[in-house]
Coordinates of C-alpha atoms and ligand atoms in Angstrom, one line a residue:
Chain A
M1 CA -0.3 0.0 -0.1
S2 CA 2.8 2.6 1.3
A3 CA 4.5 1.3 -2.2
T4 CA 1.2 2.7 -3.7
L5 CA 0.9 5.9 -2.8
R6 CA 4.7 6.3 -3.1
H7 CA 3.7 5.9 -6.5
I8 CA 0.9 8.1 -7.5
R9 CA 3.6 10.9 -5.4
Y10 CA 5.9 10.2 -8.3
V11 CA 3.7 10.2 -10.8
L12 CA 2.3 13.6 -9.2
S13 CA 6.0 15.1 -8.7
E14 CA 6.7 14.5 -11.6
N15 CA 3.7 16.1 -13.5
L16 CA 2.2 19.1 -12.3
V17 CA -0.4 20.0 -14.3
T18 CA -1.5 16.9 -13.3
L19 CA -1.4 17.6 -9.7
G20 CA -2.6 20.8 -10.0
A21 CA -5.7 18.9 -11.8
F22 CA -5.3 16.3 -8.5
A23 CA -5.2 20.1 -6.2
L24 CA -8.1 20.7 -8.4
F25 CA -10.8 18.2 -8.1
T26 CA -9.8 17.9 -4.3
A27 CA -10.9 21.1 -3.6
F28 CA -14.3 20.5 -5.2
V29 CA -14.9 17.7 -3.4
L30 CA -14.3 19.6 -0.4
L31 CA -17.0 22.5 -1.6
A32 CA -18.8 19.9 -1.8
V33 CA -18.9 17.9 1.0
L34 CA -18.7 20.8 2.9
G35 CA -20.4 23.4 0.7
P36 CA -22.9 24.5 3.6
I37 CA -20.6 25.4 6.2
V38 CA -17.8 27.3 4.4
A39 CA -20.9 28.7 2.1
P40 CA -20.8 32.5 3.5
Y41 CA -24.5 33.1 2.7
D42 CA -28.0 31.3 2.8
P43 CA -27.5 31.0 -1.3
L44 CA -31.3 30.9 -1.7
A45 CA -31.8 34.5 0.7
T46 CA -33.3 36.7 -0.8
D47 CA -32.8 40.7 -0.8
T48 CA -33.8 43.0 -3.2
A49 CA -32.1 46.0 -1.6
R50 CA -28.6 44.4 -2.1
A51 CA -29.8 43.2 -6.5
M52 CA -27.2 42.8 -9.4
Q53 CA -24.4 44.2 -6.7
P54 CA -20.5 44.2 -8.6
P55 CA -18.5 41.7 -7.2
S56 CA -17.6 43.5 -3.3
A57 CA -14.9 42.2 -0.1
A58 CA -18.6 41.7 0.9
H59 CA -20.0 39.6 -2.3
W60 CA -16.6 38.2 -3.9
F61 CA -18.4 36.8 -7.1
G62 CA -21.8 39.6 -7.1
T63 CA -25.0 39.3 -6.4
D64 CA -27.6 38.3 -8.8
A65 CA -31.8 39.8 -9.4
L66 CA -33.4 38.9 -6.0
G67 CA -30.2 39.3 -4.0
R68 CA -29.0 36.4 -3.4
D69 CA -25.2 35.2 -3.2
I70 CA -24.1 34.3 -6.0
L71 CA -20.3 32.2 -4.4
S72 CA -22.3 30.5 -1.6
R73 CA -24.4 30.1 -4.1
I74 CA -22.2 28.6 -6.7
I75 CA -20.9 26.4 -3.1
I76 CA -23.6 24.3 -2.3
A77 CA -24.1 23.5 -6.3
T78 CA -20.8 21.8 -5.9
R79 CA -22.9 19.0 -4.7
L80 CA -25.7 18.6 -6.8
D81 CA -23.7 18.8 -10.0
F82 CA -21.1 16.5 -8.7
G83 CA -23.5 13.5 -7.1
I84 CA -25.2 14.1 -10.8
A85 CA -22.7 13.3 -12.7
V86 CA -21.2 10.6 -9.8
A87 CA -23.6 8.9 -10.3
A88 CA -24.4 8.6 -13.8
V89 CA -20.7 8.0 -14.9
A90 CA -20.8 5.5 -12.2
L91 CA -24.1 4.0 -13.8
S92 CA -22.3 3.8 -17.4
F93 CA -18.9 2.9 -15.8
V94 CA -21.1 -0.7 -13.9
F95 CA -23.3 -1.0 -17.1
G96 CA -21.1 -0.7 -19.8
I97 CA -18.0 -2.4 -19.1
A98 CA -20.1 -5.1 -18.1
L99 CA -21.6 -5.2 -22.1
G100 CA -18.2 -4.0 -22.8
L101 CA -16.7 -7.6 -21.8
A102 CA -19.2 -9.9 -22.5
A103 CA -19.2 -8.5 -25.9
G104 CA -15.4 -8.6 -27.0
F105 CA -14.8 -11.4 -24.7
F106 CA -17.3 -14.0 -26.3
G107 CA -17.8 -12.5 -29.0
G108 CA -21.0 -13.9 -31.8
W109 CA -24.8 -13.2 -30.7
W110 CA -23.6 -11.0 -27.4
D111 CA -21.5 -9.1 -29.7
R112 CA -23.5 -7.9 -32.1
I113 CA -26.6 -6.9 -30.4
I114 CA -24.6 -5.2 -27.7
L115 CA -22.8 -3.5 -30.5
R116 CA -26.2 -2.6 -32.3
L117 CA -26.7 -1.4 -28.2
A118 CA -24.2 0.9 -28.1
D119 CA -24.8 2.5 -32.3
T120 CA -28.5 2.7 -31.6
I121 CA -27.1 5.7 -28.9
M122 CA -24.6 6.7 -30.8
A123 CA -26.6 7.5 -33.7
F124 CA -29.1 10.1 -31.9
P125 CA -27.2 13.3 -31.0
L126 CA -26.3 12.6 -27.9
F127 CA -27.6 15.4 -26.0
V128 CA -30.8 15.6 -27.3
L129 CA -30.9 12.2 -27.1
A130 CA -30.8 13.4 -22.9
M131 CA -33.8 16.0 -23.6
G132 CA -36.0 13.4 -25.1
I133 CA -34.8 11.1 -21.9
V134 CA -35.4 13.5 -19.6
A135 CA -38.6 15.4 -20.3
A136 CA -40.4 11.6 -20.8
L137 CA -39.0 9.9 -18.2
G138 CA -39.9 13.4 -16.0
N139 CA -38.0 16.3 -14.5
S140 CA -36.5 14.8 -11.9
V141 CA -32.5 14.5 -10.4
A142 CA -32.8 11.4 -10.8
N143 CA -33.4 11.4 -14.5
I144 CA -30.7 13.4 -15.0
V145 CA -28.3 10.7 -13.6
Y146 CA -30.3 8.6 -15.8
A147 CA -30.5 10.1 -19.3
T148 CA -27.0 11.1 -18.8
A149 CA -26.2 7.7 -18.3
I150 CA -27.5 6.6 -20.7
I151 CA -25.7 8.7 -23.5
N152 CA -22.0 8.4 -21.8
L153 CA -23.2 3.9 -21.9
P154 CA -21.4 3.7 -25.7
F155 CA -18.4 4.6 -24.7
Y156 CA -17.8 2.6 -22.1
I157 CA -18.9 -0.4 -24.5
R158 CA -16.4 0.3 -26.7
V159 CA -13.7 0.6 -24.5
A160 CA -14.3 -2.7 -22.7
R161 CA -15.4 -4.5 -26.2
A162 CA -12.2 -3.4 -28.1
E163 CA -9.7 -3.9 -25.2
A164 CA -11.4 -7.5 -24.6
N165 CA -11.6 -8.3 -28.2
V166 CA -7.4 -8.1 -28.4
R167 CA -6.5 -9.6 -24.7
R168 CA -8.9 -12.8 -25.6
N169 CA -6.5 -14.7 -28.0
A170 CA -3.9 -12.4 -25.3
G171 CA -0.8 -15.1 -24.2
F172 CA -1.6 -14.0 -20.6
V173 CA -5.5 -15.5 -21.5
E174 CA -4.5 -18.4 -22.5
A175 CA -1.6 -19.2 -20.0
A176 CA -4.9 -18.1 -17.1
R177 CA -7.2 -21.2 -18.5
L178 CA -4.5 -23.8 -17.7
A179 CA -3.9 -22.6 -14.5
G180 CA -7.8 -23.1 -14.0
N181 CA -9.3 -20.3 -14.9
G182 CA -13.1 -20.2 -16.0
D183 CA -14.6 -18.1 -18.4
W184 CA -15.8 -15.5 -15.5
R185 CA -12.3 -16.1 -13.3
I186 CA -10.7 -15.1 -16.4
L187 CA -12.4 -11.3 -17.4
S188 CA -13.3 -10.7 -13.3
H189 CA -9.5 -11.7 -12.4
H190 CA -7.2 -11.3 -15.4
I191 CA -8.6 -8.7 -18.9
F192 CA -10.8 -5.9 -16.6
P193 CA -7.8 -5.3 -14.2
N194 CA -5.8 -4.9 -17.4
I195 CA -8.6 -2.0 -19.3
L196 CA -9.1 -0.5 -15.6
P197 CA -5.8 2.1 -17.1
P198 CA -8.0 3.3 -20.4
A199 CA -11.8 3.1 -18.3
M200 CA -10.1 5.6 -16.0
V201 CA -9.6 8.1 -18.7
Q202 CA -13.1 7.6 -19.6
V203 CA -14.6 7.7 -16.5
S204 CA -12.1 11.5 -15.9
L205 CA -13.5 12.5 -19.3
N206 CA -16.7 11.4 -18.9
M207 CA -17.5 13.7 -15.3
G208 CA -16.7 16.6 -17.2
W209 CA -18.5 16.2 -20.3
A210 CA -21.6 14.7 -17.6
I211 CA -21.5 17.8 -15.4
L212 CA -21.6 19.8 -18.6
N213 CA -24.7 17.8 -20.0
A214 CA -26.6 18.3 -16.4
A215 CA -26.2 21.8 -16.4
G216 CA -26.3 22.0 -20.0
L217 CA -30.3 19.8 -19.7
S218 CA -30.6 21.9 -16.9
F219 CA -30.2 25.8 -18.7
I220 CA -32.6 25.0 -20.7
G221 CA -35.2 24.5 -18.2
L222 CA -34.5 20.6 -18.2
G223 CA -33.5 18.8 -14.4
V224 CA -33.0 21.0 -11.9
R225 CA -35.3 23.4 -11.2
P226 CA -35.1 27.5 -10.1
P227 CA -34.4 28.2 -7.5
T228 CA -32.2 25.2 -6.7
P229 CA -28.4 26.1 -7.0
E230 CA -27.0 24.4 -9.7
W231 CA -24.4 25.6 -12.4
G232 CA -26.4 25.6 -15.3
I233 CA -29.1 27.6 -14.1
M234 CA -27.1 30.3 -12.9
V235 CA -26.0 30.3 -16.3
A236 CA -29.4 30.7 -17.7
E237 CA -30.1 33.4 -14.6
G238 CA -27.1 35.9 -15.9
A239 CA -27.0 35.2 -19.6
T240 CA -30.1 38.0 -19.5
Y241 CA -27.7 40.3 -18.2
I242 CA -24.8 39.5 -20.1
I243 CA -26.4 42.7 -21.9
S244 CA -27.5 45.0 -20.4
G245 CA -23.8 44.5 -18.5
E246 CA -23.7 42.5 -15.3
W247 CA -21.5 39.9 -16.5
W248 CA -20.3 38.6 -13.0
V249 CA -23.9 37.0 -13.2
A250 CA -23.8 34.5 -15.6
F251 CA -19.4 34.6 -15.7
F252 CA -19.2 32.9 -12.4
P253 CA -20.6 30.2 -12.9
G254 CA -19.6 29.0 -15.6
M255 CA -16.2 29.2 -15.3
V256 CA -16.6 27.0 -12.3
L257 CA -18.0 24.4 -15.1
M258 CA -15.6 25.9 -16.6
L259 CA -13.5 24.8 -14.7
A260 CA -14.4 21.4 -13.3
V261 CA -14.8 20.1 -16.8
F262 CA -10.6 20.8 -17.5
C263 CA -9.8 19.5 -14.0
F264 CA -11.5 16.1 -15.1
N265 CA -9.8 16.0 -18.8
L266 CA -7.0 16.1 -16.9
L267 CA -7.2 14.9 -13.9
G268 CA -7.9 11.2 -17.5
D269 CA -3.8 11.5 -17.9
G270 CA -2.7 12.1 -14.6
L271 CA -5.2 9.1 -13.3
R272 CA -3.6 6.4 -16.9
D273 CA 0.1 7.7 -15.1
I274 CA -1.4 5.6 -12.1
I275 CA -2.8 3.0 -12.3
D276 CA -0.4 1.1 -15.1
P277 CA 1.7 -0.2 -13.5
R278 CA 4.3 0.3 -16.3
R279 CA 4.9 3.3 -15.2
R280 CA 5.9 1.6 -11.8
T281 CA 9.6 1.8 -10.5
Chain B
M1 CA 9.7 -45.1 -18.4
S2 CA 6.4 -47.4 -17.6
G3 CA 2.5 -46.6 -19.0
V4 CA 1.6 -44.1 -21.8
L5 CA 0.9 -41.2 -20.2
L6 CA -0.8 -39.0 -22.9
E7 CA -1.3 -40.8 -26.3
T8 CA -3.7 -38.8 -29.8
V9 CA -4.9 -40.7 -32.3
G10 CA -5.8 -39.7 -35.3
L11 CA -6.3 -36.4 -34.3
S12 CA -7.1 -33.3 -36.6
R13 CA -7.9 -29.8 -37.2
R14 CA -8.7 -27.8 -39.8
F15 CA -9.3 -24.0 -39.6
A16 CA -12.0 -22.0 -41.6
V17 CA -10.1 -19.9 -43.9
G18 CA -11.6 -17.2 -46.5
R19 CA -14.1 -16.8 -47.9
R20 CA -16.6 -18.7 -48.7
A21 CA -15.0 -20.1 -53.1
A22 CA -17.7 -18.9 -55.5
G23 CA -20.0 -21.4 -56.4
G24 CA -18.5 -23.7 -53.7
K25 CA -20.3 -24.3 -50.8
R26 CA -18.1 -24.8 -48.4
A27 CA -15.4 -22.9 -47.3
S28 CA -11.5 -24.0 -48.0
M29 CA -10.2 -25.3 -44.7
L30 CA -6.5 -25.4 -43.6
H31 CA -5.6 -28.6 -42.3
A32 CA -2.7 -27.6 -39.4
G33 CA -2.6 -31.2 -38.1
D34 CA -3.9 -34.5 -40.2
D35 CA -4.3 -37.9 -38.7
V36 CA -1.9 -37.5 -35.8
N37 CA -1.7 -40.3 -33.0
L38 CA 1.6 -39.9 -30.6
R39 CA 2.7 -41.0 -27.5
V40 CA 4.7 -39.8 -24.7
H41 CA 5.2 -42.3 -22.0
A42 CA 5.4 -41.5 -18.1
G43 CA 8.2 -40.0 -17.7
E44 CA 9.1 -39.5 -21.7
S45 CA 11.4 -37.0 -23.1
V46 CA 9.2 -36.3 -26.7
G47 CA 11.0 -33.7 -28.9
L48 CA 8.8 -32.3 -31.7
V49 CA 10.6 -30.6 -34.8
G50 CA 9.2 -29.8 -38.4
E51 CA 9.0 -26.0 -40.0
S52 CA 7.6 -22.8 -39.1
G53 CA 3.6 -23.4 -39.7
C54 CA 4.2 -27.3 -39.7
G55 CA 1.6 -27.0 -36.7
K56 CA 3.4 -27.9 -34.4
S57 CA 2.0 -25.6 -32.3
T58 CA -1.7 -26.4 -33.2
L59 CA -0.8 -30.5 -32.2
V60 CA 0.8 -29.1 -28.7
R61 CA -2.2 -26.1 -27.6
L62 CA -4.6 -29.4 -29.1
V63 CA -3.3 -31.7 -26.2
S64 CA -3.1 -29.0 -23.8
R65 CA -6.6 -28.3 -24.1
L66 CA -6.7 -24.4 -25.9
L67 CA -7.7 -26.1 -28.6
D68 CA -11.4 -28.5 -29.5
P69 CA -9.5 -31.0 -32.2
S70 CA -11.5 -31.3 -35.5
E71 CA -11.8 -35.1 -35.5
G72 CA -9.9 -37.2 -33.5
A73 CA -9.2 -38.4 -29.8
I74 CA -6.4 -37.0 -27.1
V75 CA -6.2 -39.7 -23.9
F76 CA -4.5 -38.9 -21.2
R77 CA -3.4 -41.0 -18.1
E78 CA -6.3 -43.4 -20.0
R79 CA -9.5 -41.1 -20.0
D80 CA -10.7 -38.7 -23.7
I81 CA -10.3 -36.0 -22.6
G82 CA -9.9 -34.4 -26.2
A83 CA -14.4 -34.3 -25.9
V84 CA -14.5 -32.0 -23.2
P85 CA -14.3 -28.6 -24.6
A86 CA -10.9 -26.4 -24.1
A87 CA -12.9 -24.0 -22.9
Q88 CA -14.4 -25.3 -19.8
F89 CA -11.3 -27.6 -19.4
A90 CA -10.2 -25.6 -16.9
A91 CA -12.8 -27.0 -14.5
H92 CA -12.2 -30.9 -15.7
P93 CA -9.5 -32.6 -12.9
E94 CA -6.5 -33.5 -15.2
R95 CA -6.3 -29.9 -16.3
G96 CA -3.5 -29.4 -13.6
K97 CA -2.4 -32.5 -15.0
I98 CA -0.9 -31.8 -17.9
Q99 CA 0.8 -28.0 -18.1
M100 CA 2.0 -25.3 -20.4
V101 CA 5.4 -23.3 -21.2
F102 CA 4.9 -20.7 -23.6
Q103 CA 7.1 -19.4 -26.3
D104 CA 6.4 -15.9 -24.7
P105 CA 7.7 -15.4 -21.1
T106 CA 6.5 -11.9 -21.4
D107 CA 2.6 -11.8 -23.5
S108 CA 1.8 -15.2 -21.4
L109 CA 2.2 -12.7 -18.1
N110 CA -0.5 -11.6 -16.2
P111 CA 1.3 -7.4 -16.6
R112 CA -1.1 -7.0 -13.1
Y113 CA -0.2 -9.9 -11.5
S114 CA 3.3 -10.2 -9.4
A115 CA 5.6 -13.3 -9.8
A116 CA 3.9 -14.7 -6.7
D117 CA -0.1 -14.4 -8.2
T118 CA 1.0 -15.9 -11.2
I119 CA 2.7 -18.9 -9.2
A120 CA 0.3 -19.0 -6.0
E121 CA -2.5 -19.1 -8.7
P122 CA -2.5 -22.6 -10.0
M123 CA -2.3 -23.5 -6.3
R124 CA -5.1 -22.4 -5.9
L125 CA -7.4 -23.3 -8.5
L126 CA -6.3 -26.8 -9.2
R127 CA -4.4 -27.7 -6.1
G128 CA -7.1 -26.4 -3.8
A129 CA -4.6 -25.2 -1.1
R130 CA -5.9 -22.5 0.9
G131 CA -4.3 -19.4 3.1
D132 CA -1.3 -18.3 2.2
L133 CA 0.8 -19.9 0.0
A134 CA 3.6 -17.2 0.7
I135 CA 6.1 -20.8 1.8
A136 CA 5.0 -23.0 -1.5
V137 CA 5.8 -19.4 -4.0
R138 CA 9.3 -19.7 -2.4
A139 CA 10.2 -23.2 -2.5
L140 CA 8.9 -23.2 -6.0
A141 CA 11.4 -20.1 -6.5
D142 CA 13.9 -21.5 -5.0
A143 CA 13.6 -25.2 -7.6
V144 CA 13.9 -22.2 -10.7
G145 CA 15.8 -20.3 -10.1
L146 CA 13.5 -17.0 -8.8
A147 CA 15.5 -15.0 -6.0
P148 CA 12.5 -14.3 -3.5
E149 CA 13.1 -10.9 -3.6
L150 CA 11.4 -10.9 -6.9
L151 CA 8.5 -12.1 -6.0
A152 CA 6.7 -9.0 -4.9
R153 CA 7.7 -7.6 -8.8
F154 CA 5.3 -7.5 -11.8
P155 CA 7.1 -9.2 -15.2
H156 CA 7.7 -5.8 -16.4
Q157 CA 10.3 -5.5 -13.6
L158 CA 11.4 -8.6 -14.4
S159 CA 14.1 -10.3 -17.3
G160 CA 13.1 -12.6 -19.8
G161 CA 15.0 -14.9 -18.4
Q162 CA 13.4 -14.0 -14.6
K163 CA 9.8 -14.0 -16.7
A164 CA 10.4 -17.4 -18.4
R165 CA 11.2 -19.1 -14.5
V166 CA 7.9 -17.4 -13.5
G167 CA 6.0 -18.9 -16.6
I168 CA 8.0 -22.3 -15.9
A169 CA 7.4 -22.2 -11.8
R170 CA 3.2 -21.2 -12.4
A171 CA 3.5 -24.5 -14.5
L172 CA 4.7 -26.4 -12.3
A173 CA 2.4 -25.4 -9.1
S174 CA 0.1 -27.5 -10.1
E175 CA 2.3 -31.3 -10.5
P176 CA 1.5 -31.5 -13.3
D177 CA 3.0 -35.2 -14.7
L178 CA 3.2 -34.4 -18.2
L179 CA 5.2 -30.2 -19.1
I180 CA 4.5 -28.7 -22.6
L181 CA 7.6 -27.0 -24.3
D182 CA 6.7 -24.9 -27.7
E183 CA 10.0 -23.1 -27.8
P184 CA 9.9 -21.8 -24.3
T185 CA 13.1 -19.7 -24.8
S186 CA 13.7 -18.9 -28.8
A187 CA 12.5 -15.9 -28.0
L188 CA 15.2 -15.6 -25.3
D189 CA 18.6 -14.1 -25.0
V190 CA 21.3 -16.1 -26.3
S191 CA 22.5 -16.3 -22.8
V192 CA 20.0 -17.0 -21.5
Q193 CA 18.7 -20.1 -23.5
A194 CA 21.5 -22.9 -22.2
I195 CA 20.8 -21.4 -18.9
I196 CA 17.2 -22.1 -18.8
L197 CA 17.4 -24.9 -21.1
Q198 CA 19.5 -26.5 -18.6
L199 CA 18.0 -25.6 -15.4
L200 CA 14.4 -28.1 -17.3
A201 CA 17.2 -31.1 -18.3
R202 CA 17.3 -30.8 -14.5
L203 CA 13.9 -30.4 -13.4
R204 CA 12.5 -33.2 -15.3
R205 CA 15.3 -35.3 -13.8
E206 CA 14.1 -34.1 -10.4
R207 CA 9.8 -33.8 -10.9
G208 CA 10.2 -37.4 -12.8
L209 CA 7.9 -35.2 -15.9
A210 CA 7.2 -35.2 -18.9
Y211 CA 8.2 -33.7 -21.5
L212 CA 7.3 -32.8 -25.5
F213 CA 9.2 -30.4 -26.5
V214 CA 8.6 -28.3 -29.5
S215 CA 11.7 -26.6 -31.1
H216 CA 13.7 -25.7 -34.3
D217 CA 16.8 -26.7 -33.0
L218 CA 17.6 -30.4 -33.5
N219 CA 20.7 -30.0 -31.1
V220 CA 19.0 -29.4 -27.9
V221 CA 16.2 -31.9 -28.9
R222 CA 19.2 -34.4 -29.6
L223 CA 20.6 -33.1 -26.2
L224 CA 17.5 -33.7 -24.2
C225 CA 14.8 -35.8 -25.9
D226 CA 14.4 -39.1 -25.4
R227 CA 12.1 -39.3 -28.6
V228 CA 11.7 -37.3 -31.2
V229 CA 9.3 -36.9 -33.9
V230 CA 9.3 -34.9 -36.9
M231 CA 6.2 -32.6 -38.6
Y232 CA 5.7 -31.5 -42.0
L233 CA 2.5 -29.7 -43.0
G234 CA 0.1 -31.3 -41.1
R235 CA 1.2 -34.5 -40.9
V236 CA 3.5 -36.5 -38.9
V237 CA 6.3 -37.9 -41.2
E238 CA 9.2 -39.7 -39.3
S239 CA 9.0 -40.8 -35.4
G240 CA 11.7 -42.6 -32.7
P241 CA 14.9 -42.9 -30.7
A242 CA 16.2 -39.5 -30.4
A243 CA 19.6 -41.6 -30.6
E244 CA 18.4 -43.2 -33.8
V245 CA 17.0 -40.6 -35.3
F246 CA 20.2 -38.6 -35.7
A247 CA 21.5 -41.2 -37.3
H248 CA 19.6 -43.1 -39.2
P249 CA 16.6 -40.4 -40.5
R250 CA 14.9 -43.0 -42.9
H251 CA 12.2 -39.9 -44.2
P252 CA 14.1 -37.9 -46.9
Y253 CA 12.9 -34.5 -45.4
T254 CA 14.7 -35.1 -41.9
R255 CA 17.3 -36.5 -44.5
A256 CA 17.0 -32.5 -44.9
L257 CA 17.2 -31.5 -41.0
V258 CA 19.5 -33.6 -39.8
S259 CA 21.8 -32.0 -42.6
A260 CA 20.7 -28.9 -42.5
I261 CA 22.3 -29.9 -38.1
P262 CA 25.2 -27.2 -37.9
G263 CA 28.4 -29.7 -37.0
G264 CA 26.8 -32.9 -37.5
T265 CA 26.3 -33.7 -40.9
A266 CA 29.8 -36.4 -40.3
N267 CA 27.0 -39.3 -40.6
L268 CA 25.4 -38.4 -43.4
A269 CA 26.2 -39.5 -47.0
G270 CA 26.2 -36.9 -49.5
G271 CA 26.9 -33.5 -46.8
R272 CA 24.4 -31.1 -46.7
I273 CA 21.5 -31.0 -48.4
R274 CA 19.4 -28.5 -50.1
L275 CA 15.6 -28.7 -51.0
S276 CA 14.6 -26.9 -53.8
G277 CA 11.0 -26.6 -54.8
E278 CA 7.5 -25.0 -54.0
V279 CA 6.0 -25.5 -50.7
R280 CA 2.9 -27.6 -50.8
S281 CA -0.5 -25.1 -49.8
P282 CA -2.2 -26.5 -46.4
I283 CA -5.0 -25.2 -48.3
D284 CA -7.4 -28.1 -49.1
P285 CA -4.7 -29.8 -50.1
D286 CA -5.2 -33.4 -52.0
P287 CA -5.4 -35.8 -49.6
A288 CA -4.0 -38.6 -52.5
V289 CA -0.7 -36.5 -52.3
C290 CA 2.9 -36.9 -50.7
R291 CA 3.1 -33.5 -49.1
F292 CA 5.9 -33.6 -49.3
Y293 CA 6.0 -34.5 -52.9
G294 CA 7.7 -31.3 -55.1
R295 CA 9.9 -30.3 -52.8
C296 CA 10.9 -34.3 -51.5
M297 CA 14.4 -34.9 -53.2
Q298 CA 13.3 -38.7 -53.8
G299 CA 9.3 -37.7 -55.3
A300 CA 8.8 -40.1 -58.2
P301 CA 4.9 -40.3 -59.4
R302 CA 3.1 -42.7 -57.1
C303 CA 4.3 -39.7 -54.2
G304 CA 1.4 -38.1 -56.0
A305 CA -1.0 -41.1 -56.7
E306 CA -0.8 -42.5 -53.1
M307 CA 0.0 -40.3 -49.9
P308 CA 2.4 -42.9 -47.8
L309 CA 1.1 -43.6 -44.4
L310 CA 2.8 -43.8 -40.9
R311 CA 4.6 -47.1 -40.8
E312 CA 6.9 -49.1 -38.7
P313 CA 9.9 -51.0 -40.5
V314 CA 11.7 -51.3 -38.2
A315 CA 10.4 -51.3 -33.9
G316 CA 9.9 -48.0 -32.0
H317 CA 10.8 -45.8 -35.6
A318 CA 8.3 -45.3 -37.6
V319 CA 7.9 -43.6 -41.1
A320 CA 5.3 -42.5 -43.7
C321 CA 7.3 -43.3 -47.0
H322 CA 6.8 -45.1 -50.0
F323 CA 10.8 -45.5 -49.9
D324 CA 12.4 -44.9 -46.9
R325 CA 16.0 -45.8 -46.4
Ligands
ATP1 N1 -6.6 -20.1 -35.7 C1 -7.1 -20.4 -37.0 N2 -6.9 -20.2 -38.1 C2 -6.4 -20.2 -39.2 N3 -5.4 -21.2 -39.3 C3 -3.9 -21.0 -38.3 C4 -5.0 -20.6 -36.6 N4 -4.2 -21.5 -36.6 C5 -2.8 -22.2 -36.5 N5 -2.8 -21.2 -38.5 C6 -1.6 -22.3 -39.6 O1 -2.2 -23.9 -39.0 C7 -0.3 -24.2 -39.2 C8 -0.1 -24.5 -38.6 O2 0.0 -23.6 -37.9 P1 1.3 -23.9 -36.3 O3 1.0 -22.6 -35.4 O4 0.3 -25.2 -35.0 O5 2.5 -23.9 -36.7 P2 3.9 -23.9 -35.5 O6 4.2 -25.1 -36.7 O7 4.1 -24.2 -34.7 O8 4.6 -23.1 -36.9 P3 5.8 -21.3 -35.8 O9 6.9 -22.6 -35.6 O10 6.3 -20.9 -36.8 O11 5.9 -22.2 -34.7 C9 -0.3 -22.9 -40.0 O12 -0.5 -22.7 -41.5 C10 -1.0 -21.4 -39.6 O13 -0.9 -20.6 -40.9
SF4_2 S1 6.7 -40.7 -50.3 FE1 7.5 -39.5 -52.1 S2 7.6 -37.7 -52.2 FE2 7.1 -37.9 -50.1 S3 8.6 -38.6 -49.3 FE3 8.6 -40.8 -49.9 S4 9.8 -40.2 -51.7 FE4 9.4 -38.2 -50.5
MG3 MG1 4.4 -22.3 -32.7

C-alpha cells in the first residue's frame, strides 16, 4: 500500500499539470462535502435591497437579480452537480464495462446485440437524446442521472469491447486458462484489471461531459429547477443580463463549470499513469 | 519409462480460411494437423520438430486443451479428454496434470499479477490450496532459480530469463505429469537460453516429468529428448528414439533437416541436402498426394498418387514415405 502511495507521489511530482488538476479536484470535492459550512451566505436568501451588486469585498462574486450571493450559490451547487455526474458515470461505468466485456470476450450474438445497442444510442445527437429522455421520464434529478448515464454508455461499451477483444487471445489469458481460470474468472481477474487504465481515462473525461450535460439540461429548463442552486441554471439566469452589463451573474458559474470540465480532462491523463503498473519504478 | 501417459489417435485440426469459394458450398480448410498419432510415456521427453507453420503449436495447443480438435481422440492417463470442450477444461480434474510453458514469457504473464500471484494461482485453483501460500511459492521459486525478492515484482520489472522462470514455476505449481514446452527459449537472449534449458533438464530429472518439447533447434532436441517426432505440413512423417533418428534418418525430409544441423553432417553421406521446389499449400491439400512431393529429392510418380502412411519398418521407429531408407 505504501508502495502505491509512493508511486502516486512520484507520478504527481513528475507531472505538475496533473498535480494542479488533483488539487483542483480535491478543492471541488471539499466544497461538495463542506458546502453549507463554508458558504458565507444562505444561497436561497433573497434581498432586493442588494440585488445585482457587482463583485465586492462582501460579495466576492456579486449578487444576482434576487440579491442572492453568487459565491454561496456556486459553492452549494457543487454537491448537486458533482453528485449527478458521479452517479451517472458510476452507472454507465458498471453497465458499460460489463456489456463491453461480454461483447468483446464472448463475441457472436452477444457482440452483435450489444454493439447494436451502442450504435443505436450513438446514432442520436447525444444531448438531444438526453433531452428526450428527461422530457419523457419526467423532470427530476434521478432522471437527469439516468439520461446522462445512458448517453455515456456507448463509450464504456466501446472501450471495454475493444480491449477485451484484443486480450481475449493474449498469451496471459491462455496461460490463465491453463492455471484453472474459467471464463468468468478470466474476465474479472485477468481482463478487467487490464482494461482499468483506459476505462479510468474514459471516466475522467466523462465526468466533465456529465457535469456539462447536467448543467446543459438545467440551462434549457429541463432537470433541476429554480430556485435550487445549480451551475447550469445560474448561467441561464445570468445570460439575460450579460447584454446590460451585469456580466458577473453568468460569468462566475460559467467559469466554475469550465474549470470542473477542464479539471476532469487533465485528471484523465494523470490517472492513467497512476493505474498503469508499467509506469511503476 | 512405464505406461503410456498421453496418446492421440487420428488427431486432426482444420481451420476455415478465406471466404467461401465462388459457387462452392464449403469454406476452404487449412489442415494444421492431420491424423496425428502421438504417444508420450510417463517420464519420457518427446521432441517435436518441423519447419515453421507445420502445425507444432496447433498440435500442442490441442493436447494442452486450449484448442478443440476437428477429429480424433486425446487420451491422457486413460481418459479421453479430447471430447471436453477447451472452454470447459479449466474445471476438469486433469487440468493440473497437463501444463504448458509458453513461447513468449512476456506475453504469457498478466501485467497486473506479481510473480508470486502468478505462481500461486494454479495452486489455489487446481490444487485447492488455501490461505497463505508464501512458503509454497518460495519453495517453487527456489526450485526454478528465482530469487525470493523478485516474487513481489510485476512482469515489467523482470528480465526475460526471470519471466521465463516465473512461467516455468507457474506450470509446475499444479504438479503436472506432462509439461508441454512450445519453443520455451526462442524468445530469450542466447546467453539465457542454455541456462533455461539446463534448468528444464534438471527439473525433469528431479520430478520425473514427461516433456513434449517443441523446438526448431535439433541440437537441443538431441540433447534433451528421448524420442523425436518430425512433422511436415500437419502430418507426422517420422518418429523414433532421438539417437536413432538423428543417426539414421529414414524420411527424406528428416534427412534434409539432420543434414542441416550445424556441425552434425559427419554421419550422413552426401553432406548437406538443400531442398528446392514449392512448399505445398496446407489449404485443402489433396489427400492422395504426399505432402512433401515437389520438394522431395526422391519424389516419384507414385508419391503424387498415393499418400504414404506411417509404418514401423523397425520396431519403435516409424516413417511415412514410399521410398524410405
Ligand atoms: N487460428 C488459426 N486460424 C487459421 N489458421 C491457423 C490458426 N492457427 C494456426 N493456423 C495455421 O495452421 C498452420 C500451423 O500453425 P502452427 O502455429 O501450429 O505452426 P508451427 O509449427 O507452430 O509454426 P512455428 O514454428 O512458426 O511456430 C499454419 O499454416 C497457420 O497459419
Ligand atoms: S512419399 Fe515420395 S515425395 Fe513423399 S517423402 Fe517419400 S519419396 Fe518423398
Ligand atoms: Mg509455433
